[in-house]
Amino acid sequence: GQTNLKSPQDVQVYVVNTNFTLRWNYTGNDTSVTFSAEYQWFEDFDSNAAEWQKLPGCQNVTGTECDVSSAITKYYNTNHVRVRAERREEVSPWSSIFEMIPYYIAQIGPPGIQLQSTNGVIKIKVSPPEANQVRKMWVNHLSFKYNLVIWENSSSAEFRTQRIFPTAIIDDLAPDTTYCLKVQATLRLMMKDGLFSPVRCVKTTRKVNNLHCATNVSVHALNMKFHLHWNNQYQQHMSYNVQYLIGYLKELHDDYSLKWLNVPGCENITDTQCNFSSVITTTGFYYLRVQAMSEYNKSCLSNEVKIEPLVTNEIGPPGVKVDISDLLLHIQISPPGGSESEFMRDNYDLSYRILYWKNSSNNEEEIQVKEIKQTIGTVSDLTPATWYCVKVQAFTEVYNKSSHYSKEECIKTPEGKILPLIILVTFVTALIAVLIVATPLGFVLYHAYNKIKYVFFPSCQPPLNMEGFGRHFFSPYLPATEEQIENCSVIEPIITEEVNKIDFKDYKHSKQSNRDSGNYSNDDDNSGSKVSEETLEKEIV
Amino acid sequence: MNAFGLIQFGLILLCTTTISSLRCNHLPLQQRKVIENSLQLLDKMGKKFPQQCLREKMSFRFPEQVLKPRQKETVKVAIEEIFQHIFSIFSKNLTLAAWDGTALEQFQNGLYQQIEQLEACVIKKQTHYFQSKEVNRLKLKKYFQKIDCFLKDKQHSLCSWEISRAEMRRCLQLIDKVIRKL
């Protein structure tokens, strides 16, 4: 029914890790007033079909806050909470709804710290918030990064903030001094900084200087060949052991000091350098250190060096070969790295910068630049009869790295004057060649033409007394037809016999001249001659 | 966020702006390489999927819409989150899985380096991502929570690990496809 009770105001939920504290304000008359809360959560972000439930741990409470950790368990869902005041039978209207997604409003609790002061340094071991809890808000405890704030106890002024690993050693401290520190866990992606741990103070011890240690540990890498160099301050002979650690192990909360491995080929060496390419892969990062051992079996560990292979590595110069054809300069680039060249090109996305210039006596020539991705480049627009020099540099834009320049290669462009001469010579040669070929060809053709004309269109006519045979196709080459030869015999007196004899002789002559005597015909081509005989017969008919 | 949080946020933004602008160019190329390598290493660390584990196979339903938002930056952040989750999963108790330790270490190492570098770069552009309360991020969290619970329920048995490995492989292949299109 009617109620004069005011509803609670400023309802808020305060979350640290998985501890939920519901708080509100009450401005009305708070004598014998109790409060109760309800909550609901939504499975999906769109659905509305959730029911209000009583909030355990917050029923009939007298204060203005309650612990509701047991009830709120859906950290990634939208939760609604509301509170109302109650007095005996009266109830106030429900307060405005407080809406939250626990994961977003939760605060990161303080981490745990273990300290150890030895040899002038402070060793810190951090345990993550919610370390031994079953139910966690921050499931990925490995995504925490830790910030250390440290200051000298005496001078309350400056403090130093630095990022540390879960197992860290602070070594740049003054000996015999008390330092105070506190640590917080942060989630960088969420832009969340957690609550600080309680402040702990510790006094540093005296530092025992160890001269045995290797100093100035540095890395030089060229074309994916990695070398570690260091110095030996100690006069006597030392033997060294180079060790490496797979980078991410520092991030785990386990003790990584046991996980250092010896670099093969750099165990028990006396040289102050080591080639550790064999342990490096491109995706990943590493730490390296040098363990120095003296004759008295005293060992000392150097500082650690962090290696990010693709960032640490330097690119060597490429190889260059130049070639010239007419006025085109061909540049052939062999990528740096030798056996690793394919690998480097792949991981660095290499490009090449070509510098070329005219190498004349006065050094005022402008250097031209051309950038290409392939390993073959061409330069045109060259002036003839000039020396050109070329040098090439490999670079990667994405890693912002470039190699040294290759050796200079110089080449001279061909003479310009030669060109017209070449043209003239070529022309004359071609002309002569044509003449040499054309003249005999002309002769041959002419001859052939004459022969053909002689054969097919003869200019001479047969003599008159052979008129009878004029109808026939008279040719010395074509076989004559076999003609019916009449053997005529004239029976006449003796006087006329002579005349007949003469006739016979004439006949014989004519017979001879008519027949194919066999001198001009082809013996082997009898079929051909027979065909022509037929055509002749047809003509006659 | 309260006032103190805002101040902190402002300070972080100020400090990381200069840093992130210098270091981010090589990330897309490196990201592609990490995914390629990770897929190879996932295959290398174990043998073929054992037949007897097929019975226990579960559908986890990876929220693919996470990789399809309008902005490139949001996808990159989503990928970074996925890397973090995968890294976290493979840091758990793996004794029963009996996989190749070297391949596993290289796998984790590659993922972790990428996460580190992405974090430094992404912080600057993180603002609108965080404030818009991306629903997708929560979907990712729920997906990986399912896998986590599955592993716990099966007490990190060989089959549960093999099923998780196959699922992670699928996940990385999806990311690979998306990255190539970016």
XYZ file of C-alpha atoms in Angstrom:
723
model
C 0.000 0.000 0.000
C 0.978 3.614 0.600
C 4.459 4.133 1.701
C 6.522 7.011 2.989
C 9.769 5.186 2.767
C 12.300 6.649 0.473
C 14.110 4.355 -1.860
C 17.852 4.038 -1.581
C 20.001 6.270 -3.760
C 23.327 5.960 -5.567
C 23.305 2.218 -5.777
C 26.762 1.018 -6.671
C 28.707 -2.191 -6.828
C 32.356 -2.192 -5.899
C 34.313 -5.139 -7.219
C 37.809 -6.303 -6.393
C 38.727 -9.588 -8.031
C 35.644 -11.686 -7.323
C 34.545 -9.772 -4.213
C 31.344 -7.876 -4.866
C 30.275 -5.194 -2.448
C 26.907 -3.557 -2.971
C 26.656 -0.024 -1.596
C 24.002 2.627 -1.502
C 22.958 5.822 0.241
C 19.897 6.356 2.309
C 18.769 9.856 3.046
C 15.515 9.166 4.833
C 14.797 8.361 8.444
C 16.889 5.272 8.959
C 15.576 4.050 12.331
C 14.717 0.384 12.158
C 14.994 0.387 8.427
C 16.382 -2.681 6.706
C 17.308 -3.149 3.131
C 16.881 -5.969 0.639
C 18.270 -6.357 -2.834
C 17.358 -8.191 -5.990
C 19.361 -9.029 -9.063
C 18.975 -10.435 -12.537
C 21.383 -11.351 -15.292
C 20.995 -11.720 -18.999
C 22.325 -14.625 -21.003
C 22.549 -12.696 -24.225
C 22.822 -9.012 -24.665
C 19.500 -8.697 -26.414
C 17.186 -10.909 -24.400
C 14.840 -9.436 -21.824
C 13.355 -12.549 -20.400
C 15.264 -12.583 -17.101
C 13.570 -12.690 -13.720
C 14.425 -10.752 -10.648
C 15.842 -12.927 -7.903
C 16.542 -12.243 -4.275
C 20.148 -11.362 -3.734
C 21.615 -13.691 -1.092
C 23.764 -11.901 1.468
C 21.691 -8.773 1.076
C 18.347 -9.554 2.653
C 17.177 -7.489 5.614
C 20.528 -5.857 6.222
C 20.828 -2.830 8.460
C 23.912 -1.116 7.094
C 24.222 0.483 3.673
C 26.405 -2.157 2.142
C 26.537 -5.916 1.736
C 28.788 -8.608 0.339
C 27.159 -10.351 -2.588
C 30.148 -12.292 -3.928
C 28.436 -15.636 -3.679
C 25.509 -14.593 -5.837
C 27.084 -12.764 -8.724
C 28.850 -15.418 -10.763
C 28.265 -14.393 -14.362
C 31.228 -12.139 -14.875
C 30.826 -11.701 -18.619
C 27.110 -11.047 -18.640
C 25.050 -7.977 -17.953
C 23.798 -7.942 -14.361
C 21.151 -5.702 -12.879
C 20.894 -4.908 -9.168
C 18.299 -2.922 -7.241
C 17.688 -2.199 -3.566
C 14.730 -1.102 -1.512
C 14.198 -0.086 2.079
C 11.854 -1.988 4.394
C 10.382 -1.200 7.754
C 8.092 -3.728 9.272
C 5.356 -4.010 6.671
C 6.341 -1.011 4.616
C 8.524 -1.232 1.581
C 9.976 1.601 -0.409
C 9.909 1.650 -4.170
C 12.808 -0.052 -5.841
C 15.867 2.077 -6.363
C 17.074 2.797 -9.860
C 18.723 -0.204 -11.433
C 22.457 -0.485 -11.342
C 23.615 -2.177 -14.525
C 27.029 -3.739 -14.806
C 29.217 -6.236 -16.617
C 31.399 -7.417 -13.723
C 34.481 -8.019 -15.847
C 34.531 -4.396 -16.911
C 34.069 -2.765 -13.544
C 36.183 -5.150 -11.513
C 39.411 -3.914 -10.023
C 42.560 -5.960 -9.925
C 43.482 -6.870 -6.392
C 46.977 -6.564 -4.925
C 49.616 -9.180 -5.795
C 51.644 -11.028 -3.218
C 55.366 -10.285 -2.681
C 58.265 -12.314 -1.381
C 61.511 -10.470 -0.788
C 65.085 -11.591 -0.400
C 68.066 -9.344 0.148
C 71.400 -10.863 -0.886
C 74.686 -9.531 -2.093
C 73.550 -5.958 -2.464
C 70.528 -6.809 -4.579
C 66.868 -7.369 -3.806
C 65.203 -10.444 -5.233
C 61.458 -10.131 -5.630
C 59.035 -12.937 -6.280
C 55.540 -11.766 -7.181
C 52.506 -13.993 -6.952
C 49.494 -12.919 -8.985
C 46.236 -11.654 -7.512
C 43.746 -14.504 -6.917
C 46.764 -16.810 -6.710
C 45.105 -19.781 -5.070
C 41.480 -19.058 -5.773
C 39.311 -21.531 -7.545
C 36.952 -19.021 -9.037
C 38.810 -16.222 -10.805
C 37.878 -12.983 -12.392
C 41.268 -12.709 -14.080
C 41.554 -16.071 -15.718
C 44.678 -15.207 -17.679
C 46.998 -14.479 -14.823
C 49.826 -14.621 -17.339
C 48.575 -11.446 -18.953
C 49.419 -9.431 -15.866
C 52.353 -7.089 -16.032
C 53.769 -5.835 -12.765
C 54.814 -2.346 -11.809
C 57.269 -1.817 -8.997
C 57.475 1.429 -7.078
C 60.613 1.679 -4.960
C 62.105 4.463 -2.864
C 64.687 4.996 -0.197
C 63.173 4.966 3.239
C 65.250 7.884 4.488
C 64.671 10.458 1.774
C 60.943 10.384 1.388
C 61.153 12.256 -1.885
C 61.783 10.437 -5.123
C 60.473 7.086 -5.998
C 61.162 5.044 -9.031
C 58.625 3.084 -11.055
C 59.674 0.235 -13.257
C 58.122 -2.768 -14.872
C 59.279 -6.083 -13.471
C 58.847 -9.753 -14.245
C 57.223 -12.058 -11.695
C 60.736 -13.100 -10.644
C 62.919 -10.025 -10.634
C 66.244 -8.854 -9.347
C 66.755 -5.193 -8.530
C 70.490 -4.657 -8.681
C 71.102 -0.960 -9.148
C 70.771 -0.136 -5.482
C 73.076 1.334 -2.891
C 74.374 -1.186 -0.329
C 73.422 -1.034 3.345
C 70.326 1.044 2.677
C 66.714 0.490 3.555
C 64.372 0.536 0.642
C 60.594 0.395 0.657
C 58.574 -0.914 -2.208
C 55.120 -1.866 -3.406
C 53.900 -3.735 -6.487
C 50.753 -3.549 -8.563
C 49.446 -5.840 -11.273
C 48.206 -4.296 -14.511
C 46.294 -5.453 -17.538
C 47.612 -3.316 -20.345
C 44.978 -4.237 -22.884
C 42.205 -3.367 -20.487
C 43.953 -0.182 -19.350
C 43.499 -1.449 -15.825
C 45.954 -0.817 -13.033
C 45.413 -2.918 -9.983
C 45.595 -2.078 -6.331
C 49.045 -1.860 -4.785
C 50.311 -4.497 -2.419
C 51.039 -3.358 1.119
C 54.366 -1.501 1.383
C 57.327 -3.684 2.344
C 60.708 -2.407 3.459
C 64.030 -4.244 3.308
C 67.664 -3.387 3.858
C 70.291 -4.161 1.219
C 73.476 -5.981 2.219
C 77.067 -5.268 1.344
C 77.980 -6.022 -2.202
C 80.800 -8.464 -2.834
C 82.453 -7.515 -6.035
C 83.108 -10.384 -8.260
C 85.835 -9.719 -10.746
C 85.273 -12.955 -12.452
C 82.238 -11.879 -14.278
C 82.212 -11.294 -17.961
C 81.473 -7.673 -18.761
C 80.223 -5.671 -21.723
C 78.181 -8.522 -23.060
C 76.959 -7.494 -26.489
C 75.380 -9.031 -29.568
C 76.331 -8.580 -33.179
C 74.153 -10.167 -35.800
C 74.581 -10.030 -39.554
C 72.393 -11.894 -42.014
C 70.966 -14.084 -39.258
C 74.354 -15.134 -37.925
C 74.357 -14.212 -34.255
C 77.541 -13.612 -32.272
C 77.924 -12.797 -28.610
C 80.975 -10.841 -27.447
C 82.172 -10.028 -23.964
C 85.195 -8.829 -22.059
C 87.273 -10.416 -19.391
C 88.308 -8.104 -16.596
C 90.083 -10.803 -14.716
C 93.684 -11.291 -15.584
C 93.840 -15.014 -15.313
C 92.449 -17.590 -17.651
C 88.770 -18.155 -17.458
C 86.584 -20.656 -19.177
C 83.125 -19.635 -20.260
C 79.748 -21.176 -20.678
C 77.204 -19.330 -22.779
C 73.606 -19.967 -21.812
C 70.293 -19.031 -23.329
C 66.750 -18.829 -22.055
C 63.596 -18.986 -24.139
C 62.106 -15.570 -23.607
C 58.577 -16.249 -22.480
C 59.717 -18.400 -19.561
C 60.557 -15.219 -17.698
C 56.916 -14.374 -17.834
C 55.770 -17.473 -16.016
C 55.604 -17.527 -12.285
C 57.698 -20.638 -12.003
C 61.341 -20.312 -11.219
C 62.967 -19.962 -14.593
C 66.515 -20.075 -13.231
C 66.516 -23.797 -13.805
C 65.512 -23.398 -17.424
C 68.724 -21.871 -18.764
C 70.321 -24.070 -21.409
C 73.866 -24.220 -22.697
C 74.477 -23.006 -26.209
C 75.918 -25.912 -28.172
C 79.469 -25.189 -29.236
C 79.991 -22.566 -26.558
C 80.519 -24.746 -23.540
C 83.764 -24.536 -21.633
C 85.415 -22.187 -24.110
C 88.276 -19.765 -23.557
C 87.406 -17.440 -26.406
C 85.417 -14.335 -25.505
C 82.903 -14.770 -28.266
C 80.247 -17.261 -29.268
C 78.162 -18.034 -32.348
C 74.711 -18.880 -31.080
C 72.762 -18.870 -34.362
C 71.827 -22.499 -33.877
C 69.438 -21.776 -31.032
C 67.670 -18.851 -32.664
C 64.338 -19.052 -34.460
C 62.719 -15.959 -35.896
C 59.405 -16.038 -34.132
C 60.328 -15.721 -30.529
C 62.826 -13.953 -28.357
C 65.663 -15.031 -26.085
C 67.909 -14.001 -23.257
C 71.602 -14.766 -23.222
C 74.193 -14.693 -20.463
C 77.775 -15.761 -19.926
C 78.872 -17.911 -17.034
C 82.533 -17.384 -16.256
C 84.415 -20.077 -14.365
C 87.815 -19.551 -12.838
C 90.363 -22.191 -11.971
C 89.137 -22.301 -8.396
C 85.729 -23.385 -9.606
C 84.251 -20.013 -8.799
C 81.609 -19.084 -11.241
C 79.856 -15.843 -11.935
C 76.962 -14.930 -14.137
C 77.094 -11.915 -16.366
C 74.241 -9.572 -17.154
C 71.528 -10.848 -19.409
C 71.032 -9.618 -22.943
C 67.629 -9.726 -24.597
C 67.553 -10.802 -28.234
C 64.666 -10.155 -30.584
C 66.105 -11.862 -33.653
C 64.546 -9.834 -36.420
C 65.094 -6.553 -34.608
C 68.647 -7.301 -33.467
C 69.779 -8.692 -36.779
C 71.438 -6.386 -39.277
C 71.089 -6.823 -42.995
C 74.284 -7.231 -44.982
C 74.951 -5.646 -48.355
C 73.654 -7.373 -51.483
C 75.798 -8.490 -54.416
C 75.701 -6.497 -57.654
C 76.414 -7.347 -61.290
C 75.981 -4.886 -64.114
C 75.504 -5.490 -67.779
C 74.981 -3.140 -70.672
C 73.068 -3.590 -73.900
C 72.651 -0.609 -76.195
C 71.752 2.203 -73.884
C 70.071 0.043 -71.218
C 71.822 -0.749 -67.997
C 70.863 -4.088 -66.460
C 71.479 -4.501 -62.776
C 71.371 -7.964 -61.278
C 71.128 -8.039 -57.504
C 71.925 -11.084 -55.416
C 70.078 -10.783 -52.107
C 72.063 -10.656 -48.857
C 72.335 -13.622 -46.598
C 73.707 -16.354 -48.781
C 71.989 -19.482 -47.594
C 69.568 -17.467 -45.515
C 68.652 -15.051 -48.283
C 65.235 -16.530 -49.014
C 64.474 -16.545 -45.342
C 65.510 -12.942 -44.892
C 63.565 -11.742 -47.889
C 60.509 -13.513 -46.532
C 60.684 -12.162 -43.008
C 61.852 -8.661 -43.797
C 59.968 -8.010 -47.039
C 63.194 -6.656 -48.552
C 63.424 -3.934 -51.163
C 66.488 -2.574 -52.905
C 67.726 0.944 -53.386
C 69.871 1.449 -56.476
C 72.184 4.459 -56.664
C 73.705 5.255 -60.028
C 75.702 8.179 -61.358
C 77.961 9.231 -64.200
C 81.546 8.764 -63.253
C 83.163 11.697 -64.973
C 86.307 13.614 -64.114
C 84.401 16.389 -62.371
C 82.546 14.987 -59.423
C 79.551 17.203 -59.775
C 77.324 14.545 -61.218
C 74.011 14.031 -59.539
C 73.357 10.662 -57.945
C 70.090 9.134 -59.039
C 68.055 6.786 -56.908
C 65.744 3.997 -57.916
C 63.898 1.687 -55.549
C 62.724 -1.749 -56.614
C 61.393 -4.888 -55.045
C 62.716 -7.410 -57.533
C 66.305 -8.498 -57.950
C 66.633 -7.216 -61.516
C 66.550 -3.555 -62.359
C 67.047 -1.619 -65.544
C 68.088 1.947 -66.085
C 67.409 3.640 -69.388
C 68.028 7.123 -70.714
C 71.767 6.838 -70.598
C 74.177 9.008 -72.481
C 76.471 7.042 -74.766
C 80.198 6.692 -74.244
C 80.048 7.420 -70.522
C 81.148 5.527 -67.455
C 78.280 4.769 -65.098
C 78.734 3.487 -61.567
C 76.161 1.606 -59.539
C 75.818 0.599 -55.914
C 72.894 -1.103 -54.217
C 71.499 -1.201 -50.713
C 68.950 -3.641 -49.297
C 66.370 -2.208 -46.926
C 63.188 -3.086 -45.125
C 60.653 -0.385 -44.529
C 58.648 -2.264 -41.953
C 61.612 -2.894 -39.660
C 63.266 0.400 -40.582
C 66.557 -1.252 -41.395
C 68.967 -0.830 -44.259
C 72.167 -2.569 -45.170
C 75.503 -1.048 -46.087
C 75.987 -0.305 -49.738
C 77.412 -2.973 -51.966
C 80.689 -2.516 -53.823
C 80.558 -0.044 -56.676
C 80.349 -1.563 -60.103
C 81.180 0.625 -63.085
C 80.495 0.066 -66.763
C 80.838 2.156 -69.888
C 78.007 2.763 -72.329
C 78.795 2.071 -75.982
C 79.947 4.787 -78.432
C 77.251 6.827 -80.025
C 79.227 7.445 -83.283
C 79.466 3.790 -83.929
C 75.804 3.538 -84.396
C 75.439 5.346 -87.744
C 78.556 3.579 -88.962
C 77.038 0.291 -88.069
C 73.951 1.235 -89.963
C 75.955 2.175 -93.057
C 78.029 -0.959 -92.963
C 74.967 -3.070 -92.496
C 73.287 -1.384 -95.424
C 76.199 -1.815 -97.772
C 76.642 -5.411 -96.769
C 73.008 -6.069 -97.334
C 73.180 -4.385 -100.728
C 76.133 -6.485 -101.792
C 74.473 -9.599 -100.533
C 71.403 -8.811 -102.489
C 73.416 -8.222 -105.638
C 75.358 -11.425 -105.191
C 72.178 -13.356 -104.843
C 70.074 -11.461 -107.344
C 72.475 -11.466 -110.310
C 72.861 -15.223 -110.790
C 69.214 -15.587 -110.033
C 68.484 -13.155 -112.814
C 70.674 -15.093 -115.163
C 69.038 -18.317 -114.292
C 65.622 -16.887 -114.783
C 66.560 -15.413 -118.098
C 67.900 -18.703 -119.289
C 64.901 -20.524 -118.108
C 62.669 -18.083 -119.839
C 64.536 -18.563 -123.108
C 64.387 -22.290 -122.876
C 60.722 -22.266 -122.148
C 60.117 -19.901 -125.004
C 62.176 -22.077 -127.273
C 60.254 -25.154 -126.234
C 56.752 -23.873 -126.193
C 56.855 -20.971 -128.621
C 59.500 -21.814 -131.222
C 60.433 -19.012 -133.623
C 61.549 -21.128 -136.601
C 59.079 -22.666 -139.106
C 59.430 -26.073 -140.748
C 60.757 -25.991 -144.402
C 58.206 -25.792 -147.271
C 58.738 -29.306 -148.617
C 57.612 -30.599 -145.311
C 54.416 -28.720 -145.571
C 52.437 -31.916 -145.229
C 53.777 -32.312 -141.804
C 53.167 -28.715 -140.841
C 49.926 -29.602 -139.264
C 51.741 -31.753 -136.876
C 53.213 -30.317 -133.783
C 56.851 -30.148 -134.817
C 59.263 -30.202 -131.942
C 62.689 -31.681 -131.516
C 61.786 -32.627 -127.938
C 58.406 -33.999 -128.227
C 58.123 -37.478 -129.619
C 56.416 -37.711 -132.922
C 53.488 -39.983 -133.304
C 53.850 -43.301 -134.860
C 52.461 -42.652 -138.266
C 51.056 -44.983 -140.805
C 53.735 -45.189 -143.334
C 52.585 -46.145 -146.684
C 54.898 -48.317 -148.467
C 54.194 -47.200 -151.938
C 55.763 -48.916 -154.745
C 55.416 -47.667 -158.215
C 55.670 -50.223 -160.914
C 57.129 -48.314 -163.836
C 59.741 -48.822 -166.471
C 63.368 -48.847 -165.706
C 63.819 -45.156 -166.331
C 61.237 -44.405 -163.749
C 62.836 -46.920 -161.283
C 65.563 -44.528 -160.627
C 62.970 -41.955 -160.032
C 61.264 -44.361 -157.635
C 64.472 -45.132 -155.951
C 64.919 -41.539 -155.386
C 61.419 -41.416 -154.023
C 62.173 -44.264 -151.748
C 65.195 -42.530 -150.557
C 63.144 -39.485 -149.930
C 60.666 -41.581 -148.139
C 63.353 -43.072 -146.064
C 64.547 -39.638 -145.254
C 61.161 -38.505 -144.449
C 60.514 -41.607 -142.487
C 63.585 -40.988 -140.559
C 62.781 -37.412 -139.927
C 59.229 -38.234 -139.002
C 59.939 -40.950 -136.601
C 61.312 -40.370 -133.293
C 64.905 -41.374 -133.957
C 65.415 -42.104 -130.415
C 68.200 -39.604 -129.886
C 66.094 -37.003 -128.126
C 63.536 -38.990 -126.310
C 63.842 -40.103 -122.767
C 64.351 -43.818 -122.597
C 63.149 -44.082 -119.081
C 60.052 -41.998 -119.524
C 58.146 -44.055 -121.978
C 54.757 -43.511 -120.448
C 55.085 -39.793 -120.845
C 55.929 -40.093 -124.471
C 52.972 -42.393 -125.023
C 50.616 -39.824 -123.571
C 51.907 -37.167 -125.906
C 51.436 -39.550 -128.777
C 47.805 -39.869 -127.913
C 47.316 -36.148 -127.800
C 48.981 -35.889 -131.189
C 46.628 -38.488 -132.593
C 43.703 -36.586 -131.267
C 44.949 -33.451 -132.883
C 45.301 -35.218 -136.173
C 41.828 -36.595 -136.030
C 35.964 5.242 -14.516
C 36.749 7.461 -11.576
C 38.953 10.555 -11.689
C 42.093 8.734 -10.632
C 41.574 6.155 -13.314
C 41.193 8.894 -15.863
C 44.438 10.518 -14.773
C 46.235 7.216 -15.002
C 44.740 6.605 -18.366
C 45.844 10.021 -19.526
C 49.373 9.440 -18.308
C 49.612 6.071 -19.967
C 48.306 7.513 -23.179
C 50.853 10.304 -23.048
C 53.740 8.015 -22.358
C 52.889 5.352 -24.824
C 51.941 7.542 -27.748
C 55.505 8.236 -28.803
C 56.648 4.716 -28.153
C 53.886 3.022 -30.063
C 54.135 5.216 -33.118
C 57.720 4.115 -33.652
C 57.405 0.416 -33.148
C 54.315 -0.678 -34.962
C 55.169 -0.871 -38.634
C 56.502 -4.386 -38.696
C 53.614 -5.865 -36.762
C 51.273 -6.902 -39.576
C 54.075 -8.737 -41.379
C 55.274 -10.302 -38.156
C 51.750 -11.258 -37.192
C 51.328 -13.166 -40.456
C 54.609 -14.967 -39.850
C 53.691 -15.847 -36.273
C 50.425 -17.364 -37.386
C 52.130 -19.346 -40.139
C 54.767 -20.621 -37.738
C 52.260 -21.326 -34.997
C 50.193 -23.500 -37.305
C 53.285 -25.425 -38.331
C 54.374 -25.895 -34.743
C 50.904 -26.994 -33.657
C 51.122 -29.761 -36.218
C 54.674 -30.590 -35.254
C 54.133 -30.901 -31.537
C 51.821 -33.900 -31.681
C 50.781 -36.714 -33.945
C 47.585 -37.119 -35.924
C 44.331 -36.750 -34.054
C 43.736 -40.078 -32.243
C 40.646 -41.918 -33.399
C 39.546 -42.852 -29.893
C 39.143 -39.198 -28.993
C 36.472 -38.606 -31.601
C 33.774 -39.717 -29.154
C 34.636 -36.929 -26.775
C 34.653 -34.233 -29.415
C 32.741 -31.137 -28.445
C 31.519 -28.157 -30.353
C 32.859 -24.963 -28.859
C 31.460 -22.568 -31.466
C 34.117 -19.989 -31.987
C 32.464 -16.541 -32.328
C 33.509 -15.799 -35.891
C 31.844 -12.404 -35.919
C 34.660 -11.242 -33.661
C 36.950 -11.239 -36.678
C 34.561 -9.360 -38.917
C 34.094 -5.898 -37.466
C 34.230 -2.720 -39.461
C 37.524 -1.358 -38.197
C 40.919 -2.867 -38.859
C 42.169 -1.895 -35.434
C 39.405 -3.729 -33.673
C 40.278 -6.913 -35.497
C 43.934 -6.534 -34.518
C 42.994 -6.133 -30.887
C 40.705 -9.130 -31.083
C 43.551 -11.177 -32.544
C 45.820 -10.085 -29.720
C 43.246 -11.202 -27.191
C 42.956 -14.556 -28.897
C 46.738 -14.960 -28.802
C 46.699 -14.229 -25.081
C 44.049 -16.821 -24.469
C 45.813 -19.456 -26.548
C 49.054 -18.688 -24.741
C 47.288 -19.092 -21.436
C 45.691 -22.398 -22.376
C 48.964 -23.939 -23.479
C 50.634 -22.913 -20.231
C 48.558 -25.363 -18.263
C 49.316 -28.879 -17.180
C 50.478 -30.624 -20.331
C 52.075 -33.758 -18.942
C 49.342 -36.078 -20.164
C 49.433 -34.605 -23.633
C 52.980 -35.864 -24.144
C 53.807 -33.414 -26.891
C 57.170 -32.343 -28.308
C 58.533 -29.942 -25.703
C 60.724 -27.965 -28.104
C 57.908 -27.321 -30.563
C 55.635 -26.307 -27.707
C 58.194 -23.891 -26.299
C 58.771 -22.301 -29.680
C 55.015 -22.033 -30.157
C 54.563 -20.246 -26.853
C 57.603 -18.082 -27.397
C 56.373 -16.842 -30.761
C 52.908 -16.085 -29.443
C 54.253 -14.294 -26.428
C 56.600 -12.053 -28.366
C 53.761 -11.055 -30.641
C 51.513 -10.304 -27.682
C 54.158 -8.112 -26.080
C 54.712 -6.085 -29.206
C 51.036 -5.774 -30.049
C 50.277 -4.563 -26.546
C 52.733 -1.722 -26.796
C 51.238 -0.653 -30.091
C 47.586 -1.185 -29.480
C 47.350 0.765 -26.245
C 47.307 4.050 -28.083
C 44.337 3.059 -30.183
C 42.679 1.190 -27.402
C 40.448 4.028 -26.236
C 37.379 3.599 -28.347
C 37.646 -0.173 -28.187
C 37.429 -0.257 -24.446
C 34.869 2.412 -23.964
C 32.443 0.968 -26.412
C 32.239 -2.156 -24.243
C 32.786 -4.426 -27.144
C 30.418 -7.292 -26.941
C 32.762 -9.339 -29.046
C 35.450 -9.375 -26.417
C 33.084 -10.962 -23.951
C 32.044 -13.545 -26.502
C 35.719 -14.450 -26.913
C 36.102 -14.743 -23.170
C 33.135 -17.062 -22.930
C 34.463 -19.210 -25.756
C 37.828 -19.683 -24.096
C 36.187 -20.198 -20.745
C 34.312 -23.142 -22.273
C 37.579 -24.693 -23.436
C 39.155 -24.078 -20.052
C 36.267 -25.732 -18.238
C 36.335 -28.633 -20.692
C 40.012 -29.251 -19.948
C 39.422 -29.040 -16.204
C 36.467 -31.395 -16.332
C 38.449 -33.981 -18.240
C 41.381 -33.461 -15.871
C 43.663 -32.453 -18.730
C 43.547 -35.909 -20.268
C 45.216 -36.727 -23.564
C 41.942 -36.623 -25.480
C 40.888 -33.322 -23.997
C 44.225 -31.849 -25.017
C 44.020 -33.245 -28.529
C 40.532 -31.836 -28.946
C 41.677 -28.463 -27.642
C 44.665 -28.506 -29.948
C 42.444 -29.197 -32.952
C 40.165 -26.371 -31.884
C 43.063 -23.933 -31.533
C 44.283 -24.979 -34.940
C 40.913 -24.124 -36.420
C 40.955 -20.816 -34.645
C 44.397 -19.884 -35.977
C 43.412 -20.880 -39.494
C 40.453 -18.522 -39.296
C 42.703 -15.731 -38.143
C 45.141 -16.526 -40.934
C 42.384 -16.087 -43.508
C 41.275 -12.789 -42.010
C 44.806 -11.410 -41.776
C 45.517 -12.104 -45.416
C 42.528 -10.031 -46.402
C 43.477 -7.070 -44.215
